[in-house]
Short mmCIF file of C-alpha atoms in Angstrom, two decimals:
data_model
loop_
_atom_site.label_atom_id
_atom_site.label_comp_id
_atom_site.label_asym_id
_atom_site.label_seq_id
_atom_site.Cartn_x
_atom_site.Cartn_y
_atom_site.Cartn_z
CA MET E 50 -0.03 0.07 -0.12
CA LYS E 51 3.00 2.28 0.99
CA LYS E 52 4.49 1.65 -2.49
CA MET E 53 1.17 2.68 -4.57
CA LYS E 54 1.03 5.95 -2.55
CA VAL E 55 4.76 6.74 -3.66
CA LEU E 56 3.90 5.88 -7.23
CA THR E 57 0.83 8.20 -7.26
CA ILE E 58 2.69 11.09 -5.94
CA LEU E 59 5.23 10.61 -8.39
CA LEU E 60 2.68 10.67 -11.11
CA ALA E 61 0.95 13.54 -9.94
CA GLY E 62 4.39 15.46 -9.72
CA MET E 63 5.14 14.55 -13.39
CA MET E 64 1.62 15.87 -14.69
CA LEU E 65 2.26 19.12 -12.69
CA SER E 66 5.53 19.44 -14.45
CA LEU E 67 4.26 18.60 -17.84
CA SER E 68 1.37 21.30 -17.28
CA ALA E 69 4.02 23.92 -16.46
CA CYS E 70 5.83 23.48 -19.60
CA GLY E 71 2.91 22.98 -21.81
CA GLY E 72 2.85 26.34 -23.32
CA LYS E 73 6.95 26.35 -24.33
CA GLU E 74 8.38 24.81 -27.25
CA ALA E 75 11.29 22.21 -26.72
CA SER E 76 14.77 23.70 -26.72
CA PRO E 77 16.15 22.87 -30.08
CA SER E 78 19.41 21.56 -28.35
CA THR E 79 17.13 19.04 -26.73
CA SER E 80 15.50 15.99 -28.40
CA PRO E 81 12.84 13.60 -26.67
CA SER E 82 15.27 10.69 -27.67
CA GLU E 83 18.14 12.51 -25.68
CA ASN E 84 15.77 12.83 -22.78
CA ALA E 85 14.94 9.03 -22.92
CA THR E 86 18.74 7.99 -22.96
CA SER E 87 19.68 10.26 -20.09
CA PRO E 88 21.32 8.90 -16.99
CA SER E 89 18.99 10.87 -15.06
CA ALA E 90 16.10 9.05 -16.79
CA SER E 91 13.47 7.49 -14.00
CA THR E 92 12.41 4.97 -16.61
CA ALA E 93 15.15 2.55 -16.03
CA PRO E 94 13.66 -1.09 -14.62
CA ALA E 95 13.99 -1.51 -10.69
CA ALA E 96 16.34 -3.84 -9.55
CA THR E 97 14.88 -7.32 -8.61
CA PRO E 98 15.81 -8.22 -4.81
CA THR E 99 17.77 -11.21 -4.76
CA PRO E 100 15.87 -13.96 -3.04
CA GLU E 101 17.22 -15.18 0.40
CA GLU E 102 19.06 -18.51 0.16
CA VAL E 103 17.55 -20.86 2.65
CA PRO E 104 19.42 -24.11 3.22
CA ASP E 105 17.79 -27.30 3.34
CA LEU E 106 19.11 -29.21 6.34
CA GLY E 107 17.23 -32.35 4.88
CA GLY E 108 15.05 -33.14 8.23
CA ARG E 109 17.83 -32.70 10.52
CA VAL E 110 17.04 -32.92 14.04
CA ILE E 111 18.36 -30.19 16.40
CA LYS E 112 18.47 -31.00 19.98
CA VAL E 113 18.05 -28.67 22.87
CA SER E 114 18.49 -30.24 26.27
CA ALA E 115 18.13 -29.26 30.10
CA TRP E 116 17.06 -31.27 33.30
CA TRP E 117 13.56 -29.96 32.58
CA ASP E 118 11.47 -29.64 29.42
CA LEU E 119 12.20 -26.52 27.56
CA LYS E 120 9.52 -26.69 24.85
CA PRO E 121 7.05 -23.98 25.47
CA ALA E 122 3.98 -24.96 27.19
CA GLY E 123 1.64 -23.07 25.12
CA ASN E 124 0.02 -21.41 28.33
CA THR E 125 0.69 -17.77 27.56
CA ALA E 126 0.49 -15.52 24.41
CA GLY E 127 4.42 -15.52 24.32
CA GLU E 128 4.64 -19.60 24.49
CA LYS E 129 1.95 -19.74 21.71
CA ALA E 130 3.85 -17.28 19.51
CA ARG E 131 6.99 -19.20 19.92
CA LEU E 132 5.39 -22.60 19.07
CA GLU E 133 4.22 -20.98 15.91
CA LYS E 134 7.67 -19.58 15.24
CA ILE E 135 9.30 -23.02 15.83
CA ALA E 136 6.84 -24.55 13.22
CA GLU E 137 7.53 -22.00 11.05
CA VAL E 138 11.38 -22.13 11.25
CA GLU E 139 11.23 -25.90 11.06
CA LYS E 140 9.51 -25.97 7.84
CA LYS E 141 11.59 -22.90 6.40
CA TYR E 142 15.10 -24.79 6.98
CA ASN E 143 13.53 -28.44 6.88
CA VAL E 144 14.49 -29.34 10.38
CA LYS E 145 12.84 -30.60 13.43
CA PHE E 146 13.32 -29.49 16.98
CA GLU E 147 13.64 -31.99 19.74
CA PHE E 148 13.62 -30.89 23.52
CA VAL E 149 15.70 -33.36 25.64
CA ASN E 150 14.93 -33.79 29.35
CA VAL E 151 17.69 -35.53 31.01
CA PRO E 152 17.37 -35.93 34.91
CA PHE E 153 19.80 -33.46 36.48
CA GLU E 154 21.80 -36.27 38.63
CA GLU E 155 22.65 -38.00 35.04
CA TYR E 156 23.13 -34.75 33.08
CA MET E 157 26.82 -33.95 33.21
CA ASN E 158 27.82 -37.56 32.88
CA LYS E 159 25.75 -38.04 29.57
CA PHE E 160 27.30 -34.50 28.13
CA THR E 161 30.95 -35.50 29.21
CA THR E 162 30.73 -39.17 27.75
CA THR E 163 29.17 -38.11 24.39
CA VAL E 164 31.45 -34.72 24.03
CA LEU E 165 34.54 -37.06 24.66
CA ALA E 166 33.07 -39.36 21.83
CA GLY E 167 32.85 -36.62 19.33
CA GLU E 168 28.94 -36.87 19.11
CA PRO E 169 27.17 -34.48 21.74
CA PHE E 170 23.84 -35.82 22.95
CA ALA E 171 22.39 -32.22 22.14
CA ASP E 172 23.24 -29.24 19.98
CA ILE E 173 22.38 -26.57 22.54
CA VAL E 174 22.91 -27.63 26.35
CA GLN E 175 21.69 -26.13 29.48
CA MET E 176 24.38 -26.02 31.76
CA GLU E 177 25.09 -24.45 35.32
CA TYR E 178 28.22 -22.21 35.40
CA LYS E 179 29.83 -24.26 38.16
CA SER E 180 29.80 -27.34 35.69
CA ALA E 181 30.46 -25.28 32.39
CA LEU E 182 33.68 -24.00 33.91
CA PRO E 183 35.56 -27.44 33.98
CA ALA E 184 33.91 -27.95 30.61
CA ILE E 185 35.39 -24.98 29.04
CA LEU E 186 38.78 -25.39 30.71
CA LYS E 187 38.82 -28.87 28.83
CA GLY E 188 37.56 -27.17 25.43
CA GLN E 189 34.42 -28.64 25.59
CA LEU E 190 32.34 -25.74 25.01
CA LEU E 191 32.53 -23.14 22.05
CA PRO E 192 32.74 -19.56 22.96
CA VAL E 193 29.94 -17.51 21.66
CA SER E 194 32.18 -15.60 18.98
CA GLU E 195 32.65 -19.04 17.28
CA TYR E 196 29.09 -19.24 16.12
CA THR E 197 27.60 -15.59 15.83
CA THR E 198 28.44 -12.67 13.84
CA PRO E 199 27.79 -9.07 14.46
CA GLU E 200 24.43 -9.30 12.30
CA ASN E 201 23.04 -11.88 15.03
CA ASN E 202 20.34 -10.38 17.04
CA ILE E 203 22.38 -11.52 20.18
CA ASN E 204 24.93 -8.94 19.58
CA LYS E 205 22.39 -6.21 19.21
CA GLU E 206 20.18 -4.74 22.09
CA HIS E 207 16.74 -5.53 23.48
CA ASN E 208 16.23 -9.09 22.08
CA LEU E 209 14.71 -12.43 23.45
CA LEU E 210 18.24 -13.92 23.40
CA GLU E 211 21.43 -12.12 25.10
CA LYS E 212 24.91 -12.92 26.02
CA LEU E 213 25.33 -14.07 29.76
CA PRO E 214 28.04 -13.02 32.03
CA ALA E 215 31.61 -14.13 31.14
CA ILE E 216 33.08 -17.10 32.57
CA ALA E 217 36.48 -18.47 32.33
CA GLY E 218 37.69 -15.17 30.86
CA GLY E 219 35.46 -15.33 27.64
CA GLU E 220 31.70 -15.12 26.93
CA TYR E 221 30.40 -18.87 26.36
CA ALA E 222 26.71 -18.52 27.51
CA PHE E 223 23.52 -17.09 26.24
CA ASP E 224 20.03 -17.48 27.20
CA ASN E 225 16.49 -15.50 27.68
CA PRO E 226 17.08 -12.21 29.48
CA VAL E 227 16.12 -12.58 33.30
CA VAL E 228 14.48 -10.54 35.55
CA LEU E 229 14.92 -12.72 38.53
CA GLY E 230 17.24 -12.65 41.54
CA LEU E 231 17.56 -14.34 45.16
CA GLY E 232 16.28 -12.03 47.71
CA MET E 233 15.46 -11.98 51.60
CA HIS E 234 11.77 -13.13 51.61
CA TYR E 235 9.61 -12.72 54.53
CA ASN E 236 6.30 -14.17 55.87
CA ARG E 237 3.95 -11.18 55.90
CA ASP E 238 1.58 -12.96 58.16
CA VAL E 239 4.22 -13.74 60.73
CA PHE E 240 5.02 -10.09 60.48
CA LYS E 241 1.62 -8.75 60.74
CA LYS E 242 0.80 -11.22 63.56
CA LEU E 243 4.19 -10.07 65.70
CA GLY E 244 3.61 -6.29 64.70
CA LEU E 245 7.04 -6.46 62.94
CA PRO E 246 8.15 -3.57 60.73
CA ASP E 247 7.83 -3.91 57.07
CA LEU E 248 11.11 -4.91 55.56
CA GLN E 249 10.19 -2.96 52.01
CA GLU E 250 9.61 0.22 54.12
CA LEU E 251 12.82 -0.26 56.14
CA TYR E 252 14.74 -0.76 52.66
CA ASN E 253 13.25 2.32 51.31
CA LYS E 254 14.32 4.33 53.96
CA GLY E 255 17.98 2.72 53.85
CA GLU E 256 17.91 0.94 56.82
CA TRP E 257 18.34 -2.66 55.57
CA ASN E 258 21.28 -3.97 57.05
CA TRP E 259 22.65 -6.76 59.09
CA ASP E 260 22.09 -5.09 62.09
CA LYS E 261 18.28 -4.66 61.50
CA PHE E 262 18.00 -8.30 60.05
CA LEU E 263 19.24 -9.54 63.26
CA GLU E 264 17.30 -7.24 65.52
CA ILE E 265 14.10 -8.27 63.80
CA ALA E 266 15.03 -12.06 63.71
CA LYS E 267 15.42 -11.88 67.63
CA GLN E 268 12.06 -10.00 67.91
CA ALA E 269 10.28 -12.59 65.79
CA THR E 270 11.77 -15.58 67.64
CA LYS E 271 9.47 -16.47 70.42
CA ASP E 272 7.10 -18.76 72.44
CA THR E 273 3.97 -17.32 71.59
CA ASP E 274 1.65 -19.88 73.34
CA ASN E 275 3.39 -20.10 76.73
CA ASP E 276 4.22 -23.68 76.42
CA GLY E 277 7.95 -23.20 77.16
CA LYS E 278 9.08 -24.00 73.42
CA THR E 279 10.02 -21.50 70.66
CA ASP E 280 7.06 -21.89 68.05
CA VAL E 281 8.07 -18.97 65.94
CA TRP E 282 11.61 -18.28 64.46
CA GLY E 283 13.33 -15.26 63.11
CA PHE E 284 15.02 -17.14 60.09
CA SER E 285 15.57 -20.37 58.07
CA GLY E 286 17.79 -21.36 55.08
CA TRP E 287 20.63 -23.53 54.25
CA SER E 288 23.58 -22.15 56.23
CA LEU E 289 26.34 -22.98 53.51
CA ASP E 290 24.55 -20.52 50.97
CA ILE E 291 23.75 -18.07 53.58
CA VAL E 292 27.57 -17.75 54.25
CA ARG E 293 27.79 -17.26 50.58
CA HIS E 294 24.86 -14.56 50.32
CA LEU E 295 26.17 -12.61 53.26
CA THR E 296 29.57 -12.74 51.99
CA VAL E 297 28.39 -10.78 48.84
CA SER E 298 26.24 -8.49 50.46
CA ASN E 299 29.43 -7.51 52.40
CA GLY E 300 31.42 -6.61 49.59
CA GLY E 301 33.40 -10.29 49.20
CA VAL E 302 33.06 -13.61 47.63
CA THR E 303 33.94 -17.31 48.87
CA VAL E 304 36.04 -17.91 45.83
CA ASP E 305 37.34 -15.30 43.21
CA ALA E 306 37.21 -17.41 40.01
CA THR E 307 38.19 -14.51 37.96
CA ASN E 308 41.33 -14.01 39.56
CA LYS E 309 41.78 -17.57 40.62
CA LYS E 310 41.94 -16.68 44.35
CA GLU E 311 40.39 -18.06 47.31
CA GLY E 312 38.12 -16.10 49.49
CA LEU E 313 37.57 -17.98 52.72
CA SER E 314 40.37 -16.21 54.37
CA ASP E 315 39.23 -12.74 53.07
CA PRO E 316 38.36 -10.50 55.93
CA LYS E 317 35.12 -9.74 54.36
CA THR E 318 34.15 -13.51 54.18
CA ILE E 319 35.40 -13.86 57.95
CA GLU E 320 33.17 -11.18 58.98
CA ALA E 321 30.16 -12.48 57.29
CA THR E 322 30.61 -16.29 58.66
CA GLU E 323 30.86 -14.69 62.12
CA PHE E 324 27.70 -13.05 61.63
CA VAL E 325 26.22 -16.13 60.70
CA ASN E 326 27.70 -18.20 63.61
CA LYS E 327 25.77 -15.36 65.91
CA MET E 328 22.81 -16.14 64.17
CA TYR E 329 22.93 -19.68 64.83
CA ASN E 330 24.86 -20.36 67.84
CA VAL E 331 24.74 -17.16 70.04
CA ASP E 332 21.32 -15.30 69.19
CA LYS E 333 19.81 -18.86 68.05
CA VAL E 334 17.11 -17.20 65.90
CA VAL E 335 17.47 -19.87 63.21
CA LYS E 336 15.04 -22.88 62.73
CA VAL E 337 16.68 -26.00 61.94
CA LYS E 338 14.09 -28.45 61.43
CA THR E 339 16.29 -31.54 60.56
CA GLY E 340 18.73 -30.91 63.58
CA ASN E 341 21.56 -30.57 60.90
CA LYS E 342 22.67 -27.29 60.60
CA MET E 343 24.30 -28.05 57.25
CA ASP E 344 21.33 -29.92 55.63
CA TRP E 345 20.34 -28.65 52.27
CA ASN E 346 16.89 -29.67 52.97
CA GLU E 347 16.62 -26.60 55.48
CA SER E 348 16.12 -24.50 52.26
CA ASN E 349 12.54 -25.80 52.31
CA THR E 350 11.75 -25.47 56.04
CA PHE E 351 10.26 -21.85 55.50
CA LYS E 352 7.27 -23.60 54.25
CA ASP E 353 6.01 -24.79 57.48
CA GLY E 354 4.73 -21.13 58.10
CA ASP E 355 6.42 -20.48 61.41
CA VAL E 356 9.52 -18.58 59.93
CA ALA E 357 9.73 -14.69 59.65
CA MET E 358 12.35 -14.27 57.13
CA PHE E 359 14.01 -17.05 54.68
CA THR E 360 16.06 -17.39 51.46
CA ALA E 361 14.43 -19.55 48.73
CA ALA E 362 15.27 -20.03 44.92
CA GLU E 363 12.09 -18.92 42.87
CA TRP E 364 11.11 -22.33 41.74
CA MET E 365 10.33 -23.27 45.54
CA LEU E 366 7.88 -20.33 45.82
CA PRO E 367 5.01 -21.61 44.04
CA ASP E 368 3.28 -23.72 46.48
CA THR E 369 3.99 -21.35 49.64
CA LYS E 370 0.52 -21.27 51.40
CA PHE E 371 1.13 -17.81 52.94
CA ASP E 372 1.51 -14.25 51.81
CA PHE E 373 5.10 -13.12 51.31
CA GLY E 374 7.28 -10.32 50.36
CA VAL E 375 10.64 -9.68 49.22
CA VAL E 376 13.61 -7.60 49.52
CA PRO E 377 17.38 -7.67 48.83
CA MET E 378 19.81 -9.46 51.25
CA PRO E 379 20.70 -7.05 53.95
CA GLN E 380 23.42 -5.12 53.35
CA GLY E 381 26.88 -5.64 55.20
CA PRO E 382 29.25 -3.33 56.72
CA ASN E 383 31.56 -3.44 53.31
CA GLY E 384 28.81 -3.97 51.01
CA ASN E 385 26.74 -1.80 48.35
CA LYS E 386 23.57 -2.32 46.40
CA GLU E 387 25.29 -3.52 42.99
CA ALA E 388 25.94 -6.83 44.44
CA THR E 389 23.53 -8.32 46.75
CA TYR E 390 23.65 -12.06 46.77
CA ALA E 391 25.74 -15.19 45.56
CA ASN E 392 24.50 -16.81 42.50
CA THR E 393 25.38 -19.95 42.73
CA ALA E 394 23.04 -21.56 40.41
CA GLN E 395 23.81 -19.44 37.28
CA SER E 396 22.94 -21.25 34.17
CA GLY E 397 22.80 -20.73 30.59
CA LYS E 398 22.61 -22.33 26.99
CA PHE E 399 26.05 -23.41 25.57
CA ILE E 400 27.00 -25.17 22.46
CA PRO E 401 29.26 -28.05 22.70
CA LYS E 402 32.52 -28.71 20.84
CA GLY E 403 31.75 -31.25 17.90
CA VAL E 404 28.30 -29.91 17.05
CA LYS E 405 28.02 -29.87 13.12
CA ASP E 406 27.55 -26.39 11.63
CA PRO E 407 27.39 -24.54 14.90
CA LYS E 408 26.76 -21.44 13.14
CA LEU E 409 23.49 -22.37 11.40
CA VAL E 410 22.17 -24.40 14.46
CA TYR E 411 22.56 -21.40 16.58
CA GLN E 412 21.03 -19.23 13.66
CA ILE E 413 18.15 -21.36 13.44
CA PHE E 414 17.49 -21.60 17.16
CA GLU E 415 17.98 -17.70 17.32
CA GLU E 416 15.24 -17.39 14.69
CA THR E 417 12.66 -19.24 16.93
CA PHE E 418 12.85 -16.31 19.25
CA ASP E 419 12.32 -13.68 16.35
CA ILE E 420 8.60 -13.07 17.46
CA PRO E 421 6.49 -9.60 18.47
CA PRO E 422 6.84 -8.82 22.12
CA THR E 423 3.96 -10.18 24.34
CA GLU E 424 5.02 -9.07 27.60
CA GLU E 425 5.77 -5.50 28.62
CA TYR E 426 9.13 -6.64 30.01
CA ALA E 427 11.19 -9.90 29.51
CA GLY E 428 9.78 -12.68 31.99
CA GLN E 429 6.78 -10.77 33.09
CA ASP E 430 4.51 -13.68 32.84
CA TYR E 431 6.74 -15.78 35.09
CA LEU E 432 7.51 -13.21 37.48
CA GLU E 433 3.80 -12.45 37.82
CA SER E 434 3.24 -16.11 38.42
CA LEU E 435 5.42 -15.92 41.58
CA TYR E 436 4.68 -12.64 43.31
CA LYS E 437 1.13 -11.39 43.93
CA HIS E 438 1.89 -7.87 44.93
CA GLN E 439 3.00 -5.20 42.28
CA GLU E 440 5.67 -3.87 45.07
CA ASP E 441 7.42 -7.37 45.09
CA ILE E 442 7.64 -7.36 41.39
CA ASP E 443 8.93 -3.76 41.40
CA MET E 444 11.48 -5.01 44.19
CA VAL E 445 12.96 -7.71 42.16
CA ARG E 446 13.10 -5.74 38.94
CA GLN E 447 14.57 -2.85 40.47
CA HIS E 448 17.00 -3.64 43.04
CA ILE E 449 17.46 -7.40 43.06
CA ALA E 450 17.74 -8.35 39.25
CA ARG E 451 21.14 -8.52 37.87
CA THR E 452 22.79 -7.84 41.38
CA GLY E 453 23.79 -11.39 41.76
CA VAL E 454 27.51 -12.28 41.81
CA THR E 455 28.22 -15.67 40.26
CA THR E 456 29.83 -17.95 42.90
CA LEU E 457 31.89 -20.89 41.68
CA ASP E 458 32.88 -22.86 44.83
CA ASP E 459 31.20 -25.94 43.20
CA ALA E 460 33.07 -25.62 40.08
CA TYR E 461 36.33 -26.67 42.09
CA PRO E 462 36.64 -30.32 43.22
CA ASP E 463 37.73 -30.30 47.08
CA TYR E 464 37.26 -26.63 47.46
CA PRO E 465 36.38 -26.74 51.25
CA THR E 466 33.53 -23.92 51.81
CA TYR E 467 31.13 -26.81 53.11
CA ALA E 468 34.01 -27.95 55.71
CA PHE E 469 35.01 -24.40 56.67
CA VAL E 470 31.20 -23.57 57.51
CA GLU E 471 30.75 -27.11 59.25
CA ASP E 472 33.80 -26.40 61.46
CA VAL E 473 32.55 -23.16 62.66
CA LEU E 474 28.64 -23.76 63.15
CA VAL E 475 28.93 -27.57 64.33
CA LYS E 476 32.46 -28.04 65.59
CA ASN E 477 32.65 -24.55 67.29
CA THR E 478 35.92 -23.60 65.70
CA SER E 479 36.70 -19.95 65.47
CA VAL E 480 36.27 -18.62 61.95
CA THR E 481 39.74 -17.13 61.82
CA ALA E 482 41.10 -20.58 62.79
CA ALA E 483 38.63 -22.27 60.28
CA ALA E 484 39.92 -19.94 57.60
CA GLU E 485 43.67 -20.70 58.12
CA LYS E 486 43.20 -24.33 58.03
CA TYR E 487 41.52 -24.47 54.89
CA LYS E 488 42.87 -21.73 52.66
CA GLN E 489 45.67 -23.54 51.32
CA GLN E 490 43.34 -26.33 50.42
CA ALA E 491 41.10 -23.71 48.76
CA GLN E 492 43.78 -22.20 46.69
CA ALA E 493 45.25 -25.66 45.64
CA ALA E 494 41.68 -26.59 44.29
CA ILE E 495 41.51 -23.35 42.07
CA GLU E 496 45.05 -24.08 40.56
CA LYS E 497 44.49 -27.88 40.08
CA LEU E 498 41.47 -27.22 37.94
CA GLY E 499 43.44 -24.90 35.60
CA GLN E 500 46.13 -27.22 35.16
#
């Protein structure tokens, strides 16, 4: 329609020009035939656009793997649009996408075995950074630069795929933009019952720090029915990650993978660990349901509904039975709002070494995301499925998302963070003595992986 309007305007202009010249004779030095052959004449045929050359992959199956089903479920407008786009791309290139779901405990063994055999079990693999680091150092994953060009959408702004933070000194991972992050959640029902100050109000006033956190945890830990037993607790969570999170919120990190340096003996880590020890063993504000302070299952203790504050990954939240809110982790004495929690579960999509035609595989996969936006911001549907209050969504988007520091203790075999925390919380070793005991083992673990 736009082309017809342009043509109409051009014709109208030509008619007006002829009309203006109608009473004059042609110049003797200019003939109609000369005008017709003038280089500036507009009668030359328009160039025919070259059709896009689309390779036919002969029915190739492109496998995309994770430890859950990555195929869009079709429950939202965005998922439906992507399913339609996948079908369109499959027809365009004569390919078929297969979404491979491998149990988490089997995942890395399958990856390693098939890559070493030269036949990766999938063309695109979801992988946690702590598993990807050893694979990168062994040359088993391709850098993004090997399968993208400046023309790929991933190298532009505001797209449904983006490069993720660097690992092992380079860019290897990509994924959908995320707006999530781990924060300090709190049970609004408990807070109202006990008359505790709302954490978001404290945060907005600049008062949300370690001291305030511990003060509220102590106020919440009480025997409300006077039976001589504590029935409401200030906090619950997995102690190992509490130490990691508070270390980051204090400006440190338990392992510095970028500079290949252990962080257990860092004064900021020591200060955070001493604070956690005070929570558990001095003020005793932490509910330990299993009786084991080191048990990962304590991550789920908050679901009992008798804990005021807790940390939890977002995938643990959907079956929560009480009203909850969220703020960033409380800020330590040396911390800042740019780094608020330890991202120990950072993951992304990678392309393994040995994948045939990785540039084409990536290009085809990227095209399945070339759909009109169906959300006001990336991840809106998922975020709104987790949080029921707009103020919580705003808190995550504006103050928590992208403030995680990738923390890779688990990437190094024998890195002793667990033993370090256990010595302090369970064996009553001083933090400084534990740090001195394990710092050499920690540094050796880093150096061993790099060999």
